[in-house]
């Protein structure tokens, strides 16, 4: 039992370190890009390269870890994070936009492996501790909210070349993560049992209507979050806010994203997953309304907090709904397809953030999001109607004949 707790804490600490790095990069990534290119359309490309690295590496990472083990993959991911920091520091020193893109690509490799921390937590504990273990790992987002913006802000002017210190902190954090993961001891996974159910064809698994609704809403919530989070530091800089003010907004947004995780599960149990996801859509609409109402620091802050809460309801709700659509032997393809979809949409949103902000401006960019957000309610309402019809048919079937 003591060793089990130790392994969960190692994974939770590793998650906190990675998420802190992720928040650090989201805080300064667009600003560093703007410093290295004269084209407003390209400033968010480095951040997009991180998503691209994750998309390309995620499936191979999953297959490799299934053969070589979680620990080997996690260590390789941490080494990629260290490489990303070194390359990014050199990019700022040499004023190389291309080199910064390469550094962010390596960060994407780190992210591809780090996505499996939460799954690994479920593999080191008995089923009765599964939810607690995963919750503890995801709670690393709260640490990231406090640490990530702090490191980004204090490192930005640590040296004469802007942001070199921020990337240095990133390398130090990844190195600590490497040392922490070197202590990880994953249990041997049991072999297949003779009575194990035969997995359905992967096309049948991912073509289920419920699966598609869960994927669409979860991935869309993530994409909208990435677009807003990528554009916000650039927009705030444009409106005259300094990095310390931007960092606080990002910090509060991350807290808004992860603190609700401690009670979102209970809300889903009480009100149902579809209702919570619909509430997430309403919160995203509130985020758009607030973002369009002005450009003061308070409005930026309120908008990002509400958006974080909307993301929480949509993403956790989508993940919970997704888990009802596949069997244990089908989880590999189901989870990988979902995560791939999430990061493809994230890649497109991070790529589009710069051009949308430059061409349309802060307010109009959010008006363009309205049809996307509203359209998410249609499949959810359809699914709620199907569930109601199924429930009524079941109740009618068990009523005894007179």
Coordinates of C-alpha atoms in Angstrom, one line a residue:
X1 CA 0.0 0.0 0.0
X2 CA 2.8 2.4 0.8
X3 CA 4.6 1.7 -2.5
X4 CA 1.3 2.2 -4.3
X5 CA 0.9 5.7 -2.7
X6 CA 4.5 6.5 -3.6
X7 CA 3.9 5.7 -7.3
X8 CA 0.8 7.8 -7.5
X9 CA 2.6 10.7 -5.9
X10 CA 5.4 10.4 -8.4
X11 CA 2.9 10.5 -11.3
X12 CA 1.1 13.4 -9.6
X13 CA 4.3 15.3 -9.2
X14 CA 5.3 14.6 -12.8
X15 CA 1.9 15.8 -14.0
X16 CA 2.3 19.0 -12.0
X17 CA 5.7 19.6 -13.5
X18 CA 4.6 19.0 -17.0
X19 CA 1.5 21.2 -16.6
X20 CA 3.6 24.0 -15.1
X21 CA 5.8 23.9 -18.2
X22 CA 2.7 23.9 -20.4
X23 CA 1.2 26.9 -18.6
X24 CA 4.6 28.7 -18.8
X25 CA 4.7 28.2 -22.6
X26 CA 1.1 29.3 -23.1
X27 CA 2.0 32.4 -21.2
X28 CA 5.1 33.4 -23.2
X29 CA 4.9 31.3 -26.3
X30 CA 3.0 33.8 -28.5
X31 CA 5.1 36.7 -27.1
X32 CA 8.3 35.0 -27.9
X33 CA 7.1 34.2 -31.4
X34 CA 6.1 37.8 -31.9
X35 CA 9.6 38.9 -30.9
X36 CA 11.2 36.6 -33.6
X37 CA 9.0 37.3 -36.6
X38 CA 7.6 40.5 -38.2
X39 CA 4.5 38.7 -39.5
X40 CA 1.5 38.9 -37.2
X41 CA 0.1 35.8 -39.0
X42 CA 3.1 33.6 -37.7
X43 CA 3.4 34.6 -34.1
X44 CA 1.4 31.6 -32.8
X45 CA 3.1 29.0 -35.1
X46 CA 5.6 27.9 -32.5
X47 CA 2.8 27.0 -30.1
X48 CA 1.1 25.1 -33.0
X49 CA 4.3 23.1 -33.5
X50 CA 3.9 21.8 -30.0
X51 CA 0.5 20.5 -30.9
X52 CA 1.9 19.1 -34.1
X53 CA 4.6 17.2 -32.2
X54 CA 2.0 15.7 -30.0
X55 CA -0.3 14.6 -32.9
X56 CA 2.6 12.9 -34.7
X57 CA 4.1 11.2 -31.7
X58 CA 1.1 10.1 -29.7
X59 CA 0.2 6.9 -31.4
X60 CA 3.8 5.7 -31.7
X61 CA 4.4 6.6 -28.1
X62 CA 1.4 4.5 -27.0
X63 CA 2.5 1.5 -29.1
X64 CA 6.1 1.8 -27.8
X65 CA 5.1 2.0 -24.2
X66 CA 2.9 -1.1 -24.6
X67 CA 6.1 -3.0 -25.4
X68 CA 8.9 -1.2 -23.6
X69 CA 6.8 -0.1 -20.6
X70 CA 5.5 3.2 -19.3
X71 CA 8.7 4.2 -17.4
X72 CA 10.8 4.1 -20.6
X73 CA 8.4 6.3 -22.5
X74 CA 8.0 8.8 -19.7
X75 CA 11.7 9.2 -19.3
X76 CA 12.1 9.7 -23.1
X77 CA 9.4 12.4 -22.9
X78 CA 11.1 14.2 -20.1
X79 CA 14.4 14.2 -22.0
X80 CA 12.5 15.7 -25.0
X81 CA 11.3 18.4 -22.6
X82 CA 14.9 19.2 -21.6
X83 CA 15.9 19.3 -25.3
X84 CA 13.0 21.6 -26.0
X85 CA 14.2 24.1 -23.4
X86 CA 17.8 24.1 -24.7
X87 CA 16.8 24.6 -28.3
X88 CA 14.3 27.4 -27.3
X89 CA 17.0 29.2 -25.3
X90 CA 19.3 29.0 -28.4
X91 CA 16.5 30.3 -30.5
X92 CA 16.0 33.4 -28.4
X93 CA 19.8 34.1 -28.2
X94 CA 20.2 33.6 -32.0
X95 CA 16.9 35.3 -32.8
X96 CA 15.8 32.3 -34.8
X97 CA 12.1 31.8 -35.4
X98 CA 12.7 28.5 -37.0
X99 CA 14.7 27.2 -34.1
X100 CA 11.9 28.2 -31.7
X101 CA 9.5 26.1 -33.8
X102 CA 11.9 23.1 -33.5
X103 CA 12.1 23.6 -29.8
X104 CA 8.3 23.7 -29.5
X105 CA 8.0 20.5 -31.6
X106 CA 10.2 18.7 -29.0
X107 CA 7.9 20.1 -26.3
X108 CA 5.1 18.4 -28.2
X109 CA 6.9 15.1 -27.9
X110 CA 7.1 15.6 -24.2
X111 CA 3.4 16.3 -24.1
X112 CA 2.6 13.2 -26.1
X113 CA 4.1 11.0 -23.4
X114 CA 2.8 13.1 -20.5
X115 CA -0.8 12.5 -21.7
X116 CA -0.5 9.0 -20.4
X117 CA 0.3 9.9 -16.8
X118 CA -3.3 9.8 -15.8
X119 CA -3.7 6.3 -17.4
X120 CA -0.6 5.1 -15.6
X121 CA -2.1 6.2 -12.3
X122 CA -4.9 3.8 -12.9
X123 CA -2.5 1.0 -13.5
X124 CA -0.6 1.2 -10.2
X125 CA -3.6 1.0 -8.0
X126 CA -6.5 -1.5 -7.4
X127 CA -9.8 -0.6 -9.1
X128 CA -11.3 0.7 -5.8
X129 CA -8.6 3.5 -5.8
X130 CA -8.8 4.3 -9.5
X131 CA -10.9 7.5 -9.3
X132 CA -8.8 8.9 -6.4
X133 CA -5.5 8.2 -8.1
X134 CA -6.6 9.9 -11.4
X135 CA -8.1 12.8 -9.4
X136 CA -4.8 13.3 -7.6
X137 CA -2.8 13.3 -10.8
X138 CA -5.1 15.8 -12.5
X139 CA -4.9 18.0 -9.4
X140 CA -1.4 18.9 -10.7
X141 CA -3.2 21.6 -12.7
X142 CA -3.7 23.6 -9.5
X143 CA 0.1 23.6 -8.9
X144 CA 0.6 24.5 -12.5
X145 CA -1.7 27.5 -12.2
X146 CA 0.4 28.9 -9.4
X147 CA 3.9 28.0 -10.7
X148 CA 3.7 28.3 -14.5
X149 CA 2.9 32.0 -14.8
X150 CA 5.3 32.8 -11.9
X151 CA 8.2 31.1 -13.8
X152 CA 7.2 32.7 -17.1
X153 CA 7.0 36.2 -15.6
X154 CA 10.1 36.1 -13.5
X155 CA 12.2 34.4 -16.2
X156 CA 11.2 36.8 -19.0
X157 CA 13.7 39.5 -18.0
X158 CA 16.2 37.3 -16.1
X159 CA 18.8 37.8 -18.9
X160 CA 19.4 40.6 -21.4
X161 CA 17.7 38.5 -24.1
X162 CA 13.9 38.3 -23.3
X163 CA 12.4 34.9 -22.3
X164 CA 15.7 33.0 -22.1
X165 CA 15.2 32.8 -18.4
X166 CA 11.7 31.4 -18.9
X167 CA 13.0 28.6 -21.1
X168 CA 15.8 28.0 -18.6
X169 CA 13.2 27.5 -15.9
X170 CA 11.4 25.1 -18.3
X171 CA 14.6 23.0 -18.6
X172 CA 15.1 22.9 -14.9
X173 CA 11.5 21.8 -14.4
X174 CA 11.9 19.0 -17.0
X175 CA 15.1 17.9 -15.4
X176 CA 13.3 17.6 -12.0
X177 CA 10.6 15.6 -13.8
X178 CA 13.2 13.3 -15.2
X179 CA 14.7 12.6 -11.8
X180 CA 11.2 12.0 -10.3
X181 CA 10.2 9.6 -13.1
X182 CA 13.4 7.6 -12.7
X183 CA 12.0 6.5 -9.3
X184 CA 8.7 5.2 -10.9
X185 CA 8.0 1.5 -10.5
X186 CA 5.2 0.3 -12.7
X187 CA 3.6 -3.1 -11.8
X188 CA 3.7 -5.9 -14.4
X189 CA 0.5 -5.9 -16.3
X190 CA -1.5 -9.2 -16.2
X191 CA -1.6 -11.2 -19.4
X192 CA -4.8 -11.9 -21.4
X193 CA -7.3 -14.2 -19.8
X194 CA -8.9 -17.0 -21.9
X195 CA -12.4 -15.7 -21.3
X196 CA -11.6 -12.2 -22.4
X197 CA -14.2 -10.7 -24.8
X198 CA -13.2 -10.3 -28.4
X199 CA -12.7 -6.6 -29.2
X200 CA -15.0 -5.1 -31.8
X201 CA -13.5 -3.7 -35.0
X202 CA -12.1 -0.3 -34.3
X203 CA -14.3 1.3 -36.9
X204 CA -17.4 0.0 -35.1
X205 CA -16.1 1.4 -31.8
X206 CA -15.4 4.9 -33.0
X207 CA -18.5 5.2 -35.2
X208 CA -21.0 4.8 -32.3
X209 CA -23.2 7.9 -32.1
X210 CA -22.5 8.3 -28.4
X211 CA -18.7 8.1 -29.0
X212 CA -18.9 10.7 -31.7
X213 CA -20.9 13.1 -29.6
X214 CA -18.5 12.7 -26.7
X215 CA -15.5 13.2 -29.0
X216 CA -17.0 16.2 -30.7
X217 CA -17.9 18.1 -27.5
X218 CA -14.7 17.2 -25.6
X219 CA -12.4 18.1 -28.5
X220 CA -14.3 21.2 -29.3
X221 CA -14.2 22.4 -25.7
X222 CA -10.4 21.8 -25.7
X223 CA -10.0 23.6 -29.1
X224 CA -11.9 26.7 -28.0
X225 CA -9.9 26.8 -24.9
X226 CA -6.6 26.6 -26.8
X227 CA -7.7 29.3 -29.3
X228 CA -8.7 31.7 -26.5
X229 CA -5.6 30.9 -24.3
X230 CA -3.3 31.3 -27.3
X231 CA -4.8 34.6 -28.4
X232 CA -5.2 36.2 -24.9
X233 CA -1.5 37.0 -24.1
X234 CA -1.0 38.5 -27.6
X235 CA -4.3 40.6 -27.3
X236 CA -3.5 41.8 -23.8
X237 CA 0.0 42.8 -24.9
X238 CA -1.6 44.8 -27.8
X239 CA -3.9 46.6 -25.4
X240 CA -1.0 47.7 -23.2
X241 CA -0.8 45.1 -20.4
X242 CA 2.5 44.0 -19.1
X243 CA 3.6 40.4 -18.7
X244 CA 3.0 40.3 -14.9
X245 CA -0.7 41.3 -15.6
X246 CA -1.0 38.7 -18.4
X247 CA 0.5 36.0 -16.1
X248 CA -2.1 36.6 -13.4
X249 CA -4.9 36.3 -16.0
X250 CA -3.5 33.0 -17.2
X251 CA -3.0 31.8 -13.6
X252 CA -6.6 32.5 -12.7
X253 CA -7.7 30.8 -15.9
X254 CA -5.8 27.6 -15.1
X255 CA -7.3 27.6 -11.6
X256 CA -10.7 28.0 -13.2
X257 CA -10.0 25.0 -15.3
X258 CA -8.7 22.6 -12.7
X259 CA -10.2 23.5 -9.3
X260 CA -13.7 22.4 -10.4
X261 CA -12.3 18.9 -11.1
X262 CA -12.7 18.2 -7.4
X263 CA -16.5 18.4 -7.7
X264 CA -17.3 18.0 -11.4
X265 CA -17.6 14.2 -10.9
X266 CA -20.2 14.7 -8.1
X267 CA -22.2 17.1 -10.3
X268 CA -22.2 14.5 -13.1
X269 CA -23.4 11.9 -10.7
X270 CA -26.2 14.1 -9.5
X271 CA -27.4 15.9 -12.7
X272 CA -26.2 13.6 -15.4
X273 CA -23.3 14.0 -17.9
X274 CA -25.4 15.5 -20.7
X275 CA -26.7 18.3 -18.4
X276 CA -23.2 19.1 -17.2
X277 CA -21.9 19.3 -20.8
X278 CA -24.9 21.5 -21.8
X279 CA -23.9 23.7 -18.8
X280 CA -20.4 23.8 -20.2
X281 CA -21.8 25.1 -23.5
X282 CA -23.7 27.8 -21.7
X283 CA -20.5 28.8 -19.9
X284 CA -18.7 29.0 -23.2
X285 CA -21.4 31.4 -24.5
X286 CA -21.0 33.5 -21.4
X287 CA -17.2 33.6 -22.0
X288 CA -17.8 34.9 -25.5
X289 CA -20.3 37.6 -24.2
X290 CA -17.8 38.7 -21.5
X291 CA -14.8 38.7 -23.9
X292 CA -16.8 40.9 -26.3
X293 CA -17.9 43.4 -23.6
X294 CA -14.5 45.2 -23.3
X295 CA -10.8 45.0 -23.0
X296 CA -10.1 45.9 -19.4
X297 CA -8.0 43.7 -17.2
X298 CA -11.1 42.7 -15.2
X299 CA -13.0 41.6 -18.3
X300 CA -10.0 39.6 -19.6
X301 CA -9.8 37.9 -16.2
X302 CA -13.5 37.2 -15.9
X303 CA -13.7 35.8 -19.4
X304 CA -10.8 33.5 -19.0
X305 CA -12.1 32.1 -15.6
X306 CA -15.5 31.4 -17.1
X307 CA -13.9 29.8 -20.2
X308 CA -11.8 27.6 -17.9
X309 CA -15.0 26.4 -16.1
X310 CA -16.7 25.7 -19.4
X311 CA -13.8 23.7 -20.6
X312 CA -13.8 21.7 -17.4
X313 CA -17.5 20.7 -17.8
X314 CA -17.1 19.9 -21.5
X315 CA -13.8 18.0 -21.4
X316 CA -14.5 16.0 -18.2
X317 CA -18.1 15.4 -19.3
X318 CA -16.9 14.3 -22.7
X319 CA -14.3 12.0 -21.2
X320 CA -16.9 10.4 -18.8
X321 CA -19.4 9.9 -21.7
X322 CA -16.6 8.4 -23.9
X323 CA -15.8 5.9 -21.2
X324 CA -19.3 4.4 -21.5
X325 CA -18.7 3.5 -25.2
X326 CA -15.9 1.0 -25.1
X327 CA -14.8 -2.2 -23.3
X328 CA -11.6 -2.7 -21.5
X329 CA -10.0 -4.5 -24.5
X330 CA -11.0 -1.6 -26.8
X331 CA -9.7 1.3 -24.7
X332 CA -6.4 1.6 -26.5
X333 CA -7.9 2.5 -29.9
X334 CA -10.8 4.4 -28.4
X335 CA -8.6 6.6 -26.1
X336 CA -5.9 7.1 -28.8
X337 CA -8.5 8.2 -31.4
X338 CA -10.1 10.6 -29.0
X339 CA -6.8 12.2 -27.9
X340 CA -5.6 12.4 -31.5
X341 CA -8.7 14.2 -32.4
X342 CA -8.3 16.6 -29.5
X343 CA -4.8 17.6 -30.5
X344 CA -5.6 17.9 -34.2
X345 CA -8.3 20.4 -33.3
X346 CA -5.9 22.1 -30.8
X347 CA -3.3 22.3 -33.6
X348 CA -5.8 24.0 -36.0
X349 CA -7.0 26.3 -33.3
X350 CA -3.5 27.4 -32.2
X351 CA -2.6 27.9 -35.8
X352 CA -5.7 29.9 -36.4
X353 CA -5.4 32.1 -33.3
X354 CA -2.8 34.5 -34.7
X355 CA -4.5 35.0 -38.1
X356 CA -8.0 35.4 -36.6
X357 CA -6.8 37.9 -34.1
X358 CA -4.8 39.9 -36.7
X359 CA -7.5 39.9 -39.4
X360 CA -10.7 40.2 -37.3
X361 CA -9.6 41.6 -34.0
X362 CA -10.3 40.4 -30.5
X363 CA -14.1 40.9 -30.4
X364 CA -15.0 39.7 -33.9
X365 CA -12.8 36.6 -33.4
X366 CA -15.1 35.6 -30.6
X367 CA -18.3 36.4 -32.6
X368 CA -17.0 33.9 -35.2
X369 CA -16.9 31.2 -32.4
X370 CA -20.6 31.5 -31.7
X371 CA -21.9 29.1 -34.4
X372 CA -19.4 26.5 -33.3
X373 CA -20.4 26.7 -29.7
X374 CA -24.1 26.7 -30.3
X375 CA -23.9 23.8 -32.7
X376 CA -22.5 21.6 -29.9
X377 CA -25.9 21.7 -28.2
X378 CA -27.6 19.9 -31.1
X379 CA -26.1 16.4 -30.8
X380 CA -26.3 16.6 -27.0
X381 CA -30.0 17.4 -27.1
X382 CA -30.5 14.7 -29.6
X383 CA -28.7 12.2 -27.4
X384 CA -30.8 13.3 -24.4
X385 CA -33.9 12.7 -26.5
X386 CA -32.7 9.3 -27.5
X387 CA -32.0 8.4 -23.9
X388 CA -35.4 9.6 -22.8
X389 CA -37.2 7.5 -25.5
X390 CA -35.1 4.5 -24.5
X391 CA -36.0 4.9 -20.8
X392 CA -39.7 5.3 -21.6
X393 CA -39.6 2.2 -23.8
X394 CA -37.9 0.3 -21.0
X395 CA -40.5 1.4 -18.4
X396 CA -43.3 0.5 -20.8
X397 CA -41.9 -2.9 -21.4
X398 CA -41.9 -3.8 -17.7
X399 CA -45.4 -2.7 -17.0
X400 CA -47.4 -5.9 -16.4
X401 CA -50.4 -6.6 -18.6
X402 CA -53.9 -6.3 -17.0

